[in-house]
Coordinates of C-alpha atoms in Angstrom, one line a residue:
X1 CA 111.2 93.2 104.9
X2 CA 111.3 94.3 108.8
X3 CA 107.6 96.0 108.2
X4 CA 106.2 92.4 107.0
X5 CA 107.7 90.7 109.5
X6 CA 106.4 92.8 112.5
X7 CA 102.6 93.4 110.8
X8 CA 103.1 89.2 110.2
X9 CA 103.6 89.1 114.3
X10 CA 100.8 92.1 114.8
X11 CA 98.1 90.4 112.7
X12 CA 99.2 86.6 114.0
X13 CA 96.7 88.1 116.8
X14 CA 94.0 89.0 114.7
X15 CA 92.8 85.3 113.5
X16 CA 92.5 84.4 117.0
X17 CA 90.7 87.2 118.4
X18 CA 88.2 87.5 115.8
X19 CA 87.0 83.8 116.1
X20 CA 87.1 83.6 120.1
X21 CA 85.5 87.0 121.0
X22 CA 83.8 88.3 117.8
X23 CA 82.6 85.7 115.5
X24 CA 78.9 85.1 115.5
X25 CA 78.6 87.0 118.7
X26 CA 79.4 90.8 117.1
X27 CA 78.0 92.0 113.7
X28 CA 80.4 91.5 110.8
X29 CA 79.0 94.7 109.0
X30 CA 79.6 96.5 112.3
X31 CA 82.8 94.9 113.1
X32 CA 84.3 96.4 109.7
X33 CA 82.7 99.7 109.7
X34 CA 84.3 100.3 113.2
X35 CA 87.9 99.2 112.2
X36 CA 88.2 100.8 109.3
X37 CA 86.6 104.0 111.5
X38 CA 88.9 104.1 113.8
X39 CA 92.1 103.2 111.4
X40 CA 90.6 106.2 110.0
X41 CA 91.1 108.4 113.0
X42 CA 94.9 107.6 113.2
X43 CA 95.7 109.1 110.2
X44 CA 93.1 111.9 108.9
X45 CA 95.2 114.1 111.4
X46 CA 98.1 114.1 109.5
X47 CA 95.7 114.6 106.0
X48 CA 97.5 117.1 103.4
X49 CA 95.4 117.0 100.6
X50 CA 97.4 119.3 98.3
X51 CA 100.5 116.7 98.3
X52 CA 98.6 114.3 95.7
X53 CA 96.3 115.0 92.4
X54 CA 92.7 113.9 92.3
X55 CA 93.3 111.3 90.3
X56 CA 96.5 110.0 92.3
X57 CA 94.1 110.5 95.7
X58 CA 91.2 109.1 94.0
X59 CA 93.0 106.2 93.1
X60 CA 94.2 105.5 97.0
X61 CA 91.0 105.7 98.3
X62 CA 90.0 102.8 95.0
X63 CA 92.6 100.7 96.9
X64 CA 91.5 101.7 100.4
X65 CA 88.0 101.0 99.4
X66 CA 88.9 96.9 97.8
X67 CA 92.1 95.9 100.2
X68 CA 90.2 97.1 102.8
X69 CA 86.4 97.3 102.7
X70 CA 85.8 95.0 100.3
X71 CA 88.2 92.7 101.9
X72 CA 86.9 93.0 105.6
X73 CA 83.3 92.6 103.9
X74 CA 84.4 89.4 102.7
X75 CA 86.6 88.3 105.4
X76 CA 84.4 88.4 108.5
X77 CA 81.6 86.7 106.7
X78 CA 83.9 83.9 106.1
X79 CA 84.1 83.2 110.0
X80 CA 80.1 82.6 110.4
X81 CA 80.7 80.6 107.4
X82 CA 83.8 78.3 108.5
X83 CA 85.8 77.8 111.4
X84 CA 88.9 79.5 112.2
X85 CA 91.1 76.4 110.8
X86 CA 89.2 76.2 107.7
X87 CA 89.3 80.4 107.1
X88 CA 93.3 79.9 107.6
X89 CA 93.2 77.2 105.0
X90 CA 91.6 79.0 102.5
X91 CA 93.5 82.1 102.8
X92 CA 97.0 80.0 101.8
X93 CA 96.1 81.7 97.6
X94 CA 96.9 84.9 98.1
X95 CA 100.6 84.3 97.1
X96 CA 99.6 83.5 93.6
X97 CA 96.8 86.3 93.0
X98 CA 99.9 88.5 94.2
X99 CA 102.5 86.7 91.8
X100 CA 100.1 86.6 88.6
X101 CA 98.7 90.3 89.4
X102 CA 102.0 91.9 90.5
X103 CA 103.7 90.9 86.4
X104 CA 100.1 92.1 85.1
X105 CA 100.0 95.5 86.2
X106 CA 104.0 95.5 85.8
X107 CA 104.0 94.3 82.2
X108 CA 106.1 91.0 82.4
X109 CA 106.3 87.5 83.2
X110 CA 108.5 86.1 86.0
X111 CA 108.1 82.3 86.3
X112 CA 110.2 82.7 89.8
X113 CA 107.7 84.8 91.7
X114 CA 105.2 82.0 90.7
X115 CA 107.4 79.2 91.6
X116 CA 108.0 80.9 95.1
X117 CA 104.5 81.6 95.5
X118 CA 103.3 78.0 94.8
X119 CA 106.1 77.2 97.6
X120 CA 104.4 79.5 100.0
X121 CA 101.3 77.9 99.4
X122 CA 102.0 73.8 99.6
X123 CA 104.4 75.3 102.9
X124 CA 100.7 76.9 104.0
X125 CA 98.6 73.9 102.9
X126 CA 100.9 71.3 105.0
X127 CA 100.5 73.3 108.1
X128 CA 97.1 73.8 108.1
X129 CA 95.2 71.3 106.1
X130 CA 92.5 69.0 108.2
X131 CA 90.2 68.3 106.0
X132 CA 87.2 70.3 105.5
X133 CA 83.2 70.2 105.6
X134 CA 81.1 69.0 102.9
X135 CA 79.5 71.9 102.7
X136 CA 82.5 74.5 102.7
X137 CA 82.5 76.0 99.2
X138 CA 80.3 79.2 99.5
X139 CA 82.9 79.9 102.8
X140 CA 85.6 78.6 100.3
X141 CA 84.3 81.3 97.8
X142 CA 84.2 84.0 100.3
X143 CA 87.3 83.6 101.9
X144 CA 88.7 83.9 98.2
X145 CA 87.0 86.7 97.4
X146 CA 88.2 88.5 100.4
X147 CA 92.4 87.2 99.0
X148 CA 91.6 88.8 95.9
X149 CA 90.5 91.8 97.5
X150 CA 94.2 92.0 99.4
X151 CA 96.0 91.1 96.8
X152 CA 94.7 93.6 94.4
X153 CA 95.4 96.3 97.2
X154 CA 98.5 95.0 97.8
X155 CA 100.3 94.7 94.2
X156 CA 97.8 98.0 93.0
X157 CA 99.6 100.1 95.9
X158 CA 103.0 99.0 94.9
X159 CA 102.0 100.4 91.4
X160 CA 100.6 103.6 92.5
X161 CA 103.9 103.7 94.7
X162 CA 105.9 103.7 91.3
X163 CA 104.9 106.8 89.7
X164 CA 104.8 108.9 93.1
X165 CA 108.1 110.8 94.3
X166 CA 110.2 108.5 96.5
X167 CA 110.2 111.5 99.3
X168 CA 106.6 111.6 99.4
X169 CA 105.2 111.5 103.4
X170 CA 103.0 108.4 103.0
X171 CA 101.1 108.9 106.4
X172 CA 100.0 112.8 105.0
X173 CA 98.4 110.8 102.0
X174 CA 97.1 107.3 103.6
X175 CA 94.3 109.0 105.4
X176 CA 92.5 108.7 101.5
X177 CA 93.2 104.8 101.7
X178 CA 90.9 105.0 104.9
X179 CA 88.3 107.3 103.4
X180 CA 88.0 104.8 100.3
X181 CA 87.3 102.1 103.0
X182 CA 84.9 103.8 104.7
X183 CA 83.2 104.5 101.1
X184 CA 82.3 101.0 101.3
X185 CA 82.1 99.9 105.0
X186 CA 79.6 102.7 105.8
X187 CA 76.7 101.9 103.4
X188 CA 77.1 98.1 103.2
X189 CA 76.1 98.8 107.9
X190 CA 73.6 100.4 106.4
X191 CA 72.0 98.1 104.4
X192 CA 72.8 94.4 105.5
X193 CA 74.4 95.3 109.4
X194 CA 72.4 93.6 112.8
X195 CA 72.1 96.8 115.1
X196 CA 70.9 93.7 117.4
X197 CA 74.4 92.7 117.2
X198 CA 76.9 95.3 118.6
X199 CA 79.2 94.7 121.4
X200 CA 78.0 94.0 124.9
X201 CA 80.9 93.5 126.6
X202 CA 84.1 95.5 127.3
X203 CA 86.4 92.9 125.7
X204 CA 84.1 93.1 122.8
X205 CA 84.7 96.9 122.7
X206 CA 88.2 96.7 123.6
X207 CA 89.2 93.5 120.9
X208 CA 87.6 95.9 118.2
X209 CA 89.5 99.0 119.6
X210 CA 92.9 97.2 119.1
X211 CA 91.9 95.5 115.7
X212 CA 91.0 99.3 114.2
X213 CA 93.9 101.2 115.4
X214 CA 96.6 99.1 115.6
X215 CA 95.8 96.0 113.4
X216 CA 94.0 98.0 110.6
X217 CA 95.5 101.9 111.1
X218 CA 99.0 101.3 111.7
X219 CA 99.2 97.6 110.4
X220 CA 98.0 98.5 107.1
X221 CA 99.9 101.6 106.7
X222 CA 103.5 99.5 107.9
X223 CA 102.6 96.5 105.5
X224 CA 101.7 98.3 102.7
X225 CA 105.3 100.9 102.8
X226 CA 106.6 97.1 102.9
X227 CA 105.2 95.6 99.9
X228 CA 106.9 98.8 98.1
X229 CA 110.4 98.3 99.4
X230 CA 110.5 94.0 98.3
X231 CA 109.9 92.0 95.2
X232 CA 106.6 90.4 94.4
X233 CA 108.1 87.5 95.0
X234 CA 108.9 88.0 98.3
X235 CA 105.4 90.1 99.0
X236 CA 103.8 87.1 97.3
X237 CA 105.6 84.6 100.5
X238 CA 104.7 87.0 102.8
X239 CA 101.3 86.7 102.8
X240 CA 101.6 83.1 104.1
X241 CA 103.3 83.9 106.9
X242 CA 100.7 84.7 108.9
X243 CA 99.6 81.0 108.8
X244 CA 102.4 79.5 110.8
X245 CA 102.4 83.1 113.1
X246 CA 98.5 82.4 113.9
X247 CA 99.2 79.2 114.8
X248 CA 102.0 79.8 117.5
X249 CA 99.9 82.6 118.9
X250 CA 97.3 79.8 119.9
X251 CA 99.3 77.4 120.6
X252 CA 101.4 80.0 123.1
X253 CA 98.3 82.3 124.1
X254 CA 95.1 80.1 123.8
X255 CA 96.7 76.3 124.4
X256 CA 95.1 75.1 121.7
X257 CA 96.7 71.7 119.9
X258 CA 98.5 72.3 117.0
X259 CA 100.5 69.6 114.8
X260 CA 104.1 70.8 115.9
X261 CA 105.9 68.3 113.2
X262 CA 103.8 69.6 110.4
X263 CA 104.1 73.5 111.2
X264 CA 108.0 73.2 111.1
X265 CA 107.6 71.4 108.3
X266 CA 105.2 73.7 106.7
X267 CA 107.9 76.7 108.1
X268 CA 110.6 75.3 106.3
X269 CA 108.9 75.1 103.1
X270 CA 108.2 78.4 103.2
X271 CA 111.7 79.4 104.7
X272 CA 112.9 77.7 101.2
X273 CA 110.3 79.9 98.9
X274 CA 112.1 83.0 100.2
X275 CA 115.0 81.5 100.0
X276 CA 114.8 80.8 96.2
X277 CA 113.4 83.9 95.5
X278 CA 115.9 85.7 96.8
X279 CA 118.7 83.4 95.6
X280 CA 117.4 84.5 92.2
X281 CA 117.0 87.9 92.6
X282 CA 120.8 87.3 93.7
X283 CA 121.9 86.2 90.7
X284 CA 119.4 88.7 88.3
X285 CA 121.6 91.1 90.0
X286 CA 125.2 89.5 89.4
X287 CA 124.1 88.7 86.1
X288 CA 121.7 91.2 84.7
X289 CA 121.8 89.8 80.8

């Protein structure tokens, strides 16, 4: 739980810092390819090949290459698209891709993990919602495209996590998630990115710098060793924390007006999801029959 709650306060930045110095101003395509790149660099040091089978590496760089490329793909095209407010909105259903997904992959049903997800997102939808454009769906549609993406990395991971050794040295593997990424993020530069559109400025180049080796390399590394060590329910909750975090970061940082009433509100809600989900995971665990 302590790796989601401090990537939750890392990427409360990101949100922010993407629509106020990147957005429209820096190419998307290029904005990905040089995250991912330079997540990349953090851990292809530490790269032991031998320590997984080409399948089991293969399958890490599949992950690497949807929760991340694909993802980012999705995700920065959905700022030209929307404004910051509305791409927080739309990301409030990744908790129930996560909760549906998660007893896929796992072979089961747990009503809880959906219930506790559909908290997460009414908590999520009374912080944020404003109303939107008329003409939001294709951002709507992008912006979900890019949840699925996560979610399928996120739940897909813990599976892959299963069937490894529990002593295995995740940050000599997770170079491969990187190199999947890059799979993806290189060509799609190639064919759609704006070489018009690359950073001019040193806050350009230095809000990209932090965003690929903190946000992306260590971020992604710490939330995904999370989403192993908790229930999909509480993975599923998670993922909506970041609305009420992003929201505090510009109120504190940026001064911008937020609804202070309704982001409690929305807090407690989602206070309440976790709570319930863990209440019951409480109980499965007095009363396993």
């Amino acid at each position: 739980m302590a790796y989601l709650v401090g990537v939750t306060a890392l990427w409360a930045f990101s949100f922010s810092l993407i629509g106020v110095y990147l957005a429209g101003q820096v190419d998307s395509y290029f904005a990905v390819l040089l995250r991912v790149g330079l997540a990349a660099l953090v851990f292809l040091p530490f790269l032991r090949p031998s320590l997984l089978k080409g399948k089991q590496r293969l399958a890490l760089m599949a992950l690497g290459a949807i929760q991340l490329g694909i993802m980012y793909t999705f995700f920065y095209q959905s700022f030209i698209l929307l404004s910051v407010p509305e791409v927080l909105l739309f990301t409030i259903f990744t908790p129930i891709y996560i909760a549906l997904l998660d007893d896929l992959l796992f072979g089961r049903f747990t009503p809880i993990y959906l219930l506790s997800a559909g908290l997460a997102v009414l908590g999520a939808a009374v912080i944020r919602y404003d109303g939107v454009d008329s003409g939001f769906w294709a951002g709507f549609l992008v912006v979900q495209g890019a949840n699925l993406c996560f979610a399928i990395g996120q739940v897909g991971y813990r599976r892959l996590a299963a069937d490894l050794p529990a002593d295995l040295p995740w940050h000599n593997v997770f170079g491969w998630f990187f190199i999947g990424a890059m799979v993806v993020a290189l060509p799609v530069f190639l064919l759609f990115g704006n070489s018009a559109a690359l950073p001019t400025t040193g806050v350009q180049w230095g809000v990209l710098a932090w965003l690929g080796l903190v946000a992306s390399g260590v971020g992604y590394f710490a939330w995904n060793q999370g989403a192993t060590r908790v229930d999909a329910g509480t993975l599923a909750v998670m993922n909506n924390a970041l609305v009420p975090a992003g929201l505090v970061v510009n109120l504190l940082i940026w001064n911008r007006e937020a609804d202070v009433a309704r982001l409690l509100l929305g807090a407690g809600i989602m206070a309440a999801s976790l709570w319930l989900n863990h209440w019951w995971l409480q109980r499965q665990q007095a009363h396993p029959a």
